[in-house]
mmCIF file of C-alpha atoms and ligand atoms in Angstrom:
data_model
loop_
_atom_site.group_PDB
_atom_site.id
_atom_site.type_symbol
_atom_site.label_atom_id
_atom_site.label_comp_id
_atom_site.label_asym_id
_atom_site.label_seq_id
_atom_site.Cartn_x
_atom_site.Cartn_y
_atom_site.Cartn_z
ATOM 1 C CA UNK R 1 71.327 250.081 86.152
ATOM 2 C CA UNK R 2 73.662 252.334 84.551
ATOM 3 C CA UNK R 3 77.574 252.238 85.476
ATOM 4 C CA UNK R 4 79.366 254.889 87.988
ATOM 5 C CA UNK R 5 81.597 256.666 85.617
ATOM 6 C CA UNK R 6 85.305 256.753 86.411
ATOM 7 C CA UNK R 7 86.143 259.691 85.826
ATOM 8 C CA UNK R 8 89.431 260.700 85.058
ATOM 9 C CA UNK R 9 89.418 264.446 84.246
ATOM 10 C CA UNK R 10 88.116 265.239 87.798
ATOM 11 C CA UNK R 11 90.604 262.523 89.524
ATOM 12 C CA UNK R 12 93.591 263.824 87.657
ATOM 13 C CA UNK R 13 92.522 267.244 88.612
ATOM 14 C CA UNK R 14 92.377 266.504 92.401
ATOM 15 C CA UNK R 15 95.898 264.624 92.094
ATOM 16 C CA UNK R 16 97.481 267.243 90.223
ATOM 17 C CA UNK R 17 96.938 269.775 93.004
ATOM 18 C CA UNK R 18 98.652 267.825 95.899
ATOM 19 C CA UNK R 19 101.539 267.106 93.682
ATOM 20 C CA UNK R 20 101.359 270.889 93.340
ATOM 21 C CA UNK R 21 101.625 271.406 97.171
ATOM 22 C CA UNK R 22 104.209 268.810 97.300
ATOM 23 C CA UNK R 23 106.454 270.618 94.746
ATOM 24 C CA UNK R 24 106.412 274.071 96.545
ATOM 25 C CA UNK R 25 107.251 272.256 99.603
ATOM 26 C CA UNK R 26 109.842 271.006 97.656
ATOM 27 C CA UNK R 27 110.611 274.179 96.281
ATOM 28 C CA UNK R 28 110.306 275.953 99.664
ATOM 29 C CA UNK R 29 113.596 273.589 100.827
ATOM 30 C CA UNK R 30 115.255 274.645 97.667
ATOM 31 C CA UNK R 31 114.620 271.816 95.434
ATOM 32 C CA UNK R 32 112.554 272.556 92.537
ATOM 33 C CA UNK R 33 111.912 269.219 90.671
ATOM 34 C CA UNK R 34 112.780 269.195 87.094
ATOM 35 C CA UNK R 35 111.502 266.605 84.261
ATOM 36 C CA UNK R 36 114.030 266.438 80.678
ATOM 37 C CA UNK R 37 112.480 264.915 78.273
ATOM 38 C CA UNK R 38 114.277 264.022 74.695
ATOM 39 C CA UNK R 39 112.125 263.810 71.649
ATOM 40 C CA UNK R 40 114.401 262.639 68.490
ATOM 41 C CA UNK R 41 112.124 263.510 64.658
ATOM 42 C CA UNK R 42 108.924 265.221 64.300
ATOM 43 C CA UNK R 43 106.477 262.627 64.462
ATOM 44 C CA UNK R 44 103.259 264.802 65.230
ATOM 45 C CA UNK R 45 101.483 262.670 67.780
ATOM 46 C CA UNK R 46 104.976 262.635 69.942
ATOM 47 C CA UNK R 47 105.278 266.324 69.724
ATOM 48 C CA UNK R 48 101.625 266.969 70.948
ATOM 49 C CA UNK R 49 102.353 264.409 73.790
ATOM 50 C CA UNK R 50 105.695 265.956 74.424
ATOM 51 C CA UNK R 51 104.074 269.631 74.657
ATOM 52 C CA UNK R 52 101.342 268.060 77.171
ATOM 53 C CA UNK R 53 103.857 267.176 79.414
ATOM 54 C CA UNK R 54 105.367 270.524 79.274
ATOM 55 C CA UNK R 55 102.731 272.173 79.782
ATOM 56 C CA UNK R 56 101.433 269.974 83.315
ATOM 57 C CA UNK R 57 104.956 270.326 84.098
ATOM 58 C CA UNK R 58 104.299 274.176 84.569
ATOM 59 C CA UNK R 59 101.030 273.971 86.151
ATOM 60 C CA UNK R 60 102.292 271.584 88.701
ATOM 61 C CA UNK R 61 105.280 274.058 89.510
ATOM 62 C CA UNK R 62 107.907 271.512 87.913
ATOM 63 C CA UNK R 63 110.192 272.450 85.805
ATOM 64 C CA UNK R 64 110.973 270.916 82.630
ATOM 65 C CA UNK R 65 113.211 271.156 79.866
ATOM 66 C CA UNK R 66 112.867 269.487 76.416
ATOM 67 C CA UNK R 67 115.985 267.597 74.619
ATOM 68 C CA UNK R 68 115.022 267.823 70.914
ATOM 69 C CA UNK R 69 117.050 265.998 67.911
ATOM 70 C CA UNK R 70 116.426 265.392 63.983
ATOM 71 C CA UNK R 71 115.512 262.355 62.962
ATOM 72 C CA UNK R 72 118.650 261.616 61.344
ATOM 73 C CA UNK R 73 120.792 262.694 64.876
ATOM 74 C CA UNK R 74 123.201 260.280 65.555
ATOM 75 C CA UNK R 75 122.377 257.234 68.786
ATOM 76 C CA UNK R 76 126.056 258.693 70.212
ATOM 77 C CA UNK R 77 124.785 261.851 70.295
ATOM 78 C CA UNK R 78 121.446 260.959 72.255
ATOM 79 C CA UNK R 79 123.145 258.941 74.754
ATOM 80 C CA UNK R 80 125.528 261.987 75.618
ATOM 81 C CA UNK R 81 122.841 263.950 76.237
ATOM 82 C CA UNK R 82 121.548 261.058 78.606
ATOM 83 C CA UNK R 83 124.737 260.902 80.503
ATOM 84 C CA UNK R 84 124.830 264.777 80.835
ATOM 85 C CA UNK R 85 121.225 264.755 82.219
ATOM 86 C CA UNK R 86 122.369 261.641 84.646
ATOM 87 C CA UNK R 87 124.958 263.896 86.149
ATOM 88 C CA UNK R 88 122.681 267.088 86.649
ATOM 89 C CA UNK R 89 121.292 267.562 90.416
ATOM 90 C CA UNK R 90 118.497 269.988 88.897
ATOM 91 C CA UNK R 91 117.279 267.081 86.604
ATOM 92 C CA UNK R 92 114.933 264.418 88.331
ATOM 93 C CA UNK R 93 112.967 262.738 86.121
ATOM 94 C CA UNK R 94 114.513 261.776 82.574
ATOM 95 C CA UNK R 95 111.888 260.653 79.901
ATOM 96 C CA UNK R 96 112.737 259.439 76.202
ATOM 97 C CA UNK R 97 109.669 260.105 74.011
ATOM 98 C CA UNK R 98 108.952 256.567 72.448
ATOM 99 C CA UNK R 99 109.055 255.560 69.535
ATOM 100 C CA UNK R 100 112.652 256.222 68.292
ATOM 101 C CA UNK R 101 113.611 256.313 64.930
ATOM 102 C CA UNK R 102 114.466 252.713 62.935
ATOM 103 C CA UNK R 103 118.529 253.542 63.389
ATOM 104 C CA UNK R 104 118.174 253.488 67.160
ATOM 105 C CA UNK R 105 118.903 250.320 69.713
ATOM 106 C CA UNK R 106 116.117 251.725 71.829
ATOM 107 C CA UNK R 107 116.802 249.618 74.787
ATOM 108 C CA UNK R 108 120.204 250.938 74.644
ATOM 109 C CA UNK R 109 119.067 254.273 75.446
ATOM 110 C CA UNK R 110 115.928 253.359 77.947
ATOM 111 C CA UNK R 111 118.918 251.439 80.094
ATOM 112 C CA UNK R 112 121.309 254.400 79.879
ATOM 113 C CA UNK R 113 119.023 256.573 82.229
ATOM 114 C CA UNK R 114 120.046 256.532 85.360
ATOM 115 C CA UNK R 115 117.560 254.114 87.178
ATOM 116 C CA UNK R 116 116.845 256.770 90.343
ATOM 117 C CA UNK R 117 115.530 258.857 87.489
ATOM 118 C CA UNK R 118 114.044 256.706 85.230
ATOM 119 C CA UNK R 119 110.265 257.933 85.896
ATOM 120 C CA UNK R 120 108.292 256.361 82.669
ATOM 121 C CA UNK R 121 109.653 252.756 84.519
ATOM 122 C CA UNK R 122 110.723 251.414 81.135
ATOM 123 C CA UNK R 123 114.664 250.753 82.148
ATOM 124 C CA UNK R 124 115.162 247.179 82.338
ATOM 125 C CA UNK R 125 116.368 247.146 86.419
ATOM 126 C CA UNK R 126 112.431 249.247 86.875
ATOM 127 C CA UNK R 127 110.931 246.655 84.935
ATOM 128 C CA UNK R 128 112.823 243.733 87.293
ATOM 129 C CA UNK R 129 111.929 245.751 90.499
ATOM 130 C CA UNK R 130 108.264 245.526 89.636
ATOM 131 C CA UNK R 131 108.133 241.841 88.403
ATOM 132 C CA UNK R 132 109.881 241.421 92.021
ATOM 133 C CA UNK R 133 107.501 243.417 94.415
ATOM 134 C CA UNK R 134 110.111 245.689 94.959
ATOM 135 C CA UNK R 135 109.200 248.832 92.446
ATOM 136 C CA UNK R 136 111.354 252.304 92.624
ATOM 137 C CA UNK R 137 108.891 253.904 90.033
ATOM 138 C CA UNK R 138 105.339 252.607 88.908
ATOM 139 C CA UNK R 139 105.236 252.624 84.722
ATOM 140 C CA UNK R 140 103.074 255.758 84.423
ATOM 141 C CA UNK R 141 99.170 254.473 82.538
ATOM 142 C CA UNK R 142 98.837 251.207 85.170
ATOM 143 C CA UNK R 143 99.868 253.159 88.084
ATOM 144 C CA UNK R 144 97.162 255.799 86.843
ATOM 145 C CA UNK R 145 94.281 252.908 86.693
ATOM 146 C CA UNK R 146 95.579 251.943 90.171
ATOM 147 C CA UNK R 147 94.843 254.810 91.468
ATOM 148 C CA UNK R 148 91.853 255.259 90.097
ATOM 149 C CA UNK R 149 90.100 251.897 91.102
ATOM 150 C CA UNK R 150 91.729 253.361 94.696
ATOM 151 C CA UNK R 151 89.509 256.601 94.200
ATOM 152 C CA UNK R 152 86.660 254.407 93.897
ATOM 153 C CA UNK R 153 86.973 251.869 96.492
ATOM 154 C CA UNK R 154 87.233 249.000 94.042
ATOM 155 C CA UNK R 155 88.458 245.804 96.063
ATOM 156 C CA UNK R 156 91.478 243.863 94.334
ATOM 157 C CA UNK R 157 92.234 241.401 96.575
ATOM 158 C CA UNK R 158 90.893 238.026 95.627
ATOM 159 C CA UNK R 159 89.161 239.864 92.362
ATOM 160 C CA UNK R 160 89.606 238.070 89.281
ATOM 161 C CA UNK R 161 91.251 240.823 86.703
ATOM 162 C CA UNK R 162 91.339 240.032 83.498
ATOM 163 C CA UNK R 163 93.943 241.671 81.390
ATOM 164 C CA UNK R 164 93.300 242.503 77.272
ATOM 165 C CA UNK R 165 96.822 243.262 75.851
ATOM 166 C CA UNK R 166 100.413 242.507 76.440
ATOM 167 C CA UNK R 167 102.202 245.629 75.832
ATOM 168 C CA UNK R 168 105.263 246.919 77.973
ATOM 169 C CA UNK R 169 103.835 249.755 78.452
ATOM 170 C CA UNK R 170 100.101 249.035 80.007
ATOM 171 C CA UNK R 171 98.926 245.479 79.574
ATOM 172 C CA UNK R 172 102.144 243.610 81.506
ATOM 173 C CA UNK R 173 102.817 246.314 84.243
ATOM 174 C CA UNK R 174 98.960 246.780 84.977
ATOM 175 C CA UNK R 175 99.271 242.472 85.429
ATOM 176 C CA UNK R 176 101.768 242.532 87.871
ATOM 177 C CA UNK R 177 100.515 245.403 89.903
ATOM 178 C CA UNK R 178 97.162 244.140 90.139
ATOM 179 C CA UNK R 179 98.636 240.411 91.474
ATOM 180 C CA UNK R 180 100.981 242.202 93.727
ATOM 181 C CA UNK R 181 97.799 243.953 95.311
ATOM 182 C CA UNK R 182 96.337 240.151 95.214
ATOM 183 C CA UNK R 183 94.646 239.772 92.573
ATOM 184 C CA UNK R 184 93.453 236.775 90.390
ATOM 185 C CA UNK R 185 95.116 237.817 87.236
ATOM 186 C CA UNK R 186 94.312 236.437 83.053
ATOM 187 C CA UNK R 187 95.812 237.718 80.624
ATOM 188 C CA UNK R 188 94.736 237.915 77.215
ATOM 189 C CA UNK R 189 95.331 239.677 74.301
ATOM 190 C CA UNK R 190 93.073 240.642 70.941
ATOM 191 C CA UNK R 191 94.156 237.054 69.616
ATOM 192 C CA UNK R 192 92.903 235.150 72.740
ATOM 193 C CA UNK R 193 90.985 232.269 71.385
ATOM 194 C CA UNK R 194 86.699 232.653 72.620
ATOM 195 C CA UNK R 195 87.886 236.267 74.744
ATOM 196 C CA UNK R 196 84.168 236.637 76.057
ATOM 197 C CA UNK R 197 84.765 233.642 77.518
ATOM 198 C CA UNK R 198 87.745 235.076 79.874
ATOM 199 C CA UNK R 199 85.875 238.776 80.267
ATOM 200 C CA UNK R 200 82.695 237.553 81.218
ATOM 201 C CA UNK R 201 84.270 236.449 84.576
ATOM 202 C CA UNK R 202 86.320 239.200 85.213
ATOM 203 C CA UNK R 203 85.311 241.397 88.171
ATOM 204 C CA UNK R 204 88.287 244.040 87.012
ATOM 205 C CA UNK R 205 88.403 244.084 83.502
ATOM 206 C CA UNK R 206 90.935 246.555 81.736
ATOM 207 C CA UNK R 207 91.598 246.687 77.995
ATOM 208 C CA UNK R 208 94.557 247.852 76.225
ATOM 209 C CA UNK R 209 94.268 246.362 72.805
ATOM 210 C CA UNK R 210 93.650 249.435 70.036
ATOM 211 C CA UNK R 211 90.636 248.096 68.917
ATOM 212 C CA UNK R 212 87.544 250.125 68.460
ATOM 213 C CA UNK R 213 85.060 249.140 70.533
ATOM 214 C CA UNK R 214 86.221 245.499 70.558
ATOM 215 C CA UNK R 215 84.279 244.721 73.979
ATOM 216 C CA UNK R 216 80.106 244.592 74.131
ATOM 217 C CA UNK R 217 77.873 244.218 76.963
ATOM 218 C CA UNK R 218 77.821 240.534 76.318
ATOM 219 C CA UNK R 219 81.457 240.033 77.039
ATOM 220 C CA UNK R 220 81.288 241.648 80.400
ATOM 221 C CA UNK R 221 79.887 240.701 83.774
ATOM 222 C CA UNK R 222 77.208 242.609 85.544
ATOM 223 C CA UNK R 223 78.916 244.941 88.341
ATOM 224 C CA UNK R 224 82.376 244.512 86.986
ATOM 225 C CA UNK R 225 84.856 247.829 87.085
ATOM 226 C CA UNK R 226 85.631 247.909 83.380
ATOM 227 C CA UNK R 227 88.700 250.549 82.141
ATOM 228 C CA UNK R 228 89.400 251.437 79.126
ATOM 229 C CA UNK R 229 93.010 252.140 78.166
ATOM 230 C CA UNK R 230 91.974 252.169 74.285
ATOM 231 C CA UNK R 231 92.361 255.432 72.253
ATOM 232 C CA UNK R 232 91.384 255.167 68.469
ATOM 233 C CA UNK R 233 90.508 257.679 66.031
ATOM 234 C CA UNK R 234 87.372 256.711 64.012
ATOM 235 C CA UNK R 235 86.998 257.565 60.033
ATOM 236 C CA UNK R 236 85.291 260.129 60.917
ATOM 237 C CA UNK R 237 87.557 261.292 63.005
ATOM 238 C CA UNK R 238 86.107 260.568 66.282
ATOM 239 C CA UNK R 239 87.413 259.269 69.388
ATOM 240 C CA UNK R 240 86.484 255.403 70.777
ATOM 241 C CA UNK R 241 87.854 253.083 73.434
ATOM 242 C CA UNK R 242 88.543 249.639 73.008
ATOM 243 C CA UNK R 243 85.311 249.340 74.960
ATOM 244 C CA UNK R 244 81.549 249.590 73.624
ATOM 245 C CA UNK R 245 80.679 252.393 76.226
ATOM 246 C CA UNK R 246 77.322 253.276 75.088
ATOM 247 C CA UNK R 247 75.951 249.237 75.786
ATOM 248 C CA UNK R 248 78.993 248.363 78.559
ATOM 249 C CA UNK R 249 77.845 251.184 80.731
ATOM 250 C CA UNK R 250 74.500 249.539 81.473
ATOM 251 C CA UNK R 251 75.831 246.932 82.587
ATOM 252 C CA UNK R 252 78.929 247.461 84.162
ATOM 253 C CA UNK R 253 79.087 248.538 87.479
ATOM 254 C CA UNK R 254 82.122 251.058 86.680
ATOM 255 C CA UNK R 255 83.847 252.190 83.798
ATOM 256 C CA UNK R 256 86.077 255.179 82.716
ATOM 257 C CA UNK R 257 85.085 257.091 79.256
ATOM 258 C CA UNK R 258 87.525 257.664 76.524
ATOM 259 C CA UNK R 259 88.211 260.601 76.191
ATOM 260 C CA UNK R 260 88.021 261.783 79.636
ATOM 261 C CA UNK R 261 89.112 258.245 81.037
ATOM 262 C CA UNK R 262 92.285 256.615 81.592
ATOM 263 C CA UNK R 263 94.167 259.292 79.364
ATOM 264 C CA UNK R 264 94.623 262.042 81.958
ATOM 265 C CA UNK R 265 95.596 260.148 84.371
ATOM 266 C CA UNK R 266 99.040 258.267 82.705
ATOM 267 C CA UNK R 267 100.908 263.011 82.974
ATOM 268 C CA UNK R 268 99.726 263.179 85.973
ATOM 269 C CA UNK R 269 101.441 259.937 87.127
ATOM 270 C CA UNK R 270 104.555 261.018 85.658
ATOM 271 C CA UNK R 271 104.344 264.308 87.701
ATOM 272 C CA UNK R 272 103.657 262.138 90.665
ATOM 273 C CA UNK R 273 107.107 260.173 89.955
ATOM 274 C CA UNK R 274 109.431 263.132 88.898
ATOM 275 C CA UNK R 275 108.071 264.832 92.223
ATOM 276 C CA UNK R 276 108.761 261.313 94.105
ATOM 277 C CA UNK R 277 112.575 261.278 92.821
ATOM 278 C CA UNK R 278 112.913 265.263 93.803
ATOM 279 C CA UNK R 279 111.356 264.408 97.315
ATOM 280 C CA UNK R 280 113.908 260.979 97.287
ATOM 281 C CA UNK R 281 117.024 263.547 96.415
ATOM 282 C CA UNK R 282 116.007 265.733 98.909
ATOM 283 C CA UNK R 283 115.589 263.235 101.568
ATOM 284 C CA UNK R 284 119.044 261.825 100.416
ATOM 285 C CA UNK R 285 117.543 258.189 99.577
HETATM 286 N N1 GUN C 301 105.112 256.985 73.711
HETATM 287 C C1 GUN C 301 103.813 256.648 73.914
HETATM 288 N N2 GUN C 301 103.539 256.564 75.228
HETATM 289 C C2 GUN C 301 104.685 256.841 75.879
HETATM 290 C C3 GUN C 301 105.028 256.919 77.262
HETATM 291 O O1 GUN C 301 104.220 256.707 78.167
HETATM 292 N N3 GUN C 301 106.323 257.241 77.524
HETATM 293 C C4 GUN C 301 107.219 257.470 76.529
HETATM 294 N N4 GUN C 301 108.467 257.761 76.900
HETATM 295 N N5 GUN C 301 106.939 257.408 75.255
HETATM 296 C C5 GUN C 301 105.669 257.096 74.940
#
């Protein structure tokens, strides 16, 4: 039997317009929520991400303003710009376009937003409140796959979920949310000694690794919800997960494409949080 698709276009879309509604509400009390993000060089994959977050910034009624520095800028000059956007009541969600030149202390900068508006998570107190239970924003791609096992009524509780990376960014967030829902939780990563071993029992398996279709059917159990956080561009310059989709999806019992997947769900989620700290200012939390 082949796998219900996950699919992230169509979940992104329905999010999107509720955090629309929410924003003219917002807007309607006279609080328009507003997103700064800083971009330092002109790497070209940054500069595409930066200008998709612009651009769902508009359609979602936020606004959003974009910080941008050479290469060769000065830290100093970064963090004033930090401290500036700290201090300004129109400015809600801060966001530092990773990575940062070779010159820059980049946890230096991450822990000079102001935590109430750190809404990519990555500030060390943001990364404490979520190994605690006690999270003020959700780190943007796991909140995203949490929502969308939600959309599809996948159980966590007393699930085994096996984990296939360790970054900051997806694989050790996505870890602890998942055992603060409950969750059994393994983590692994693409040097895991015998890995089939580990997915093969995982009813929640999510992969965050960057390499091309690195899981096959054989690695994965029959029925398990299988996401795919993996975005690699082929030799011939196509796009593949970290997960064989073609085989998985026969026997998986859910899984989420790439592209179309995981990928437009991590904007939305930082829509969801800039709109979270607007409706947090308004309510004077
Ligand atoms: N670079 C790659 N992904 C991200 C992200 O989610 N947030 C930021 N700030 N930089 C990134």
């Amino acid at each position: 039997m082949s796998a219900e698709i996950i699919d992230g276009k169509s979940i992104a879309k329905e999010v999107r317009s509720t955090l629309k509604t929410r924003a003219e509400n917002l807007i309607k009390k006279g609080v328009r929520p507003g997103l700064a993000v800083i971009i330092v060089g002109d790497d070209p994959a940054s500069s595409i991400y930066v200008n998709n977050k612009v651009k769902a910034c508009k359609e979602a009624s936020i606004h959003s303003e974009t910080h941008r520095f050479p290469e060769n800028v000065e830290q100093a000059d970064v963090l004033r710009c930090i401290h500036e956007l700290n201090e300004n009541p129109h400015i809600h969600g801060i966001l530092v376009q990773l990575p940062l030149p070779r010159h820059f202390e980049s946890g230096k900068v991450i822990t000079s937003i102001a935590i109430e508006k750190d809404v990519d998570s990555f500030h060390l107190y943001n990364v404490g409140a979520l190994v605690t239970g006690s999270a003020v924003f959700l780190p943007c791609t796991p909140y995203g796959v949490m929502i969308m096992l939600e959309k599809h009524g996948i159980p966590i509780e007393g699930q085994h979920a096996v984990i296939v990376g360790r970054s900051n960014i997806v694989g050790k967030p996505m870890s602890l949310m998942l055992l603060e829902k409950g969750a059994t939780v393994t983590i692994c990563t693409s040097k895991t000694r015998d890995l089939a071993s580990y997915t093969k029992s995982a009813d929640i398996l999510v992969v965050a690794v960057g390499k091309p279709r690195l899981i096959t059917a054989d690695m994965v159990k029959t029925g398990a919800a299988v996401i795919d956080v993996g975005i690699n561009r082929l030799a011939d310059g196509a796009l593949a997960g970290d997960v064989d989709f073609e085989s998985v999806k026969e026997k998986a019992g859910y899984i989420t494409p790439v592209p179309g997947g995981v990928g437009p769900m991590t904007i939305t989620m930082l829509l969801c949080n800039t709109i979270e700290a607007a409706e947090r200012t308004q309510a004077g939390i």
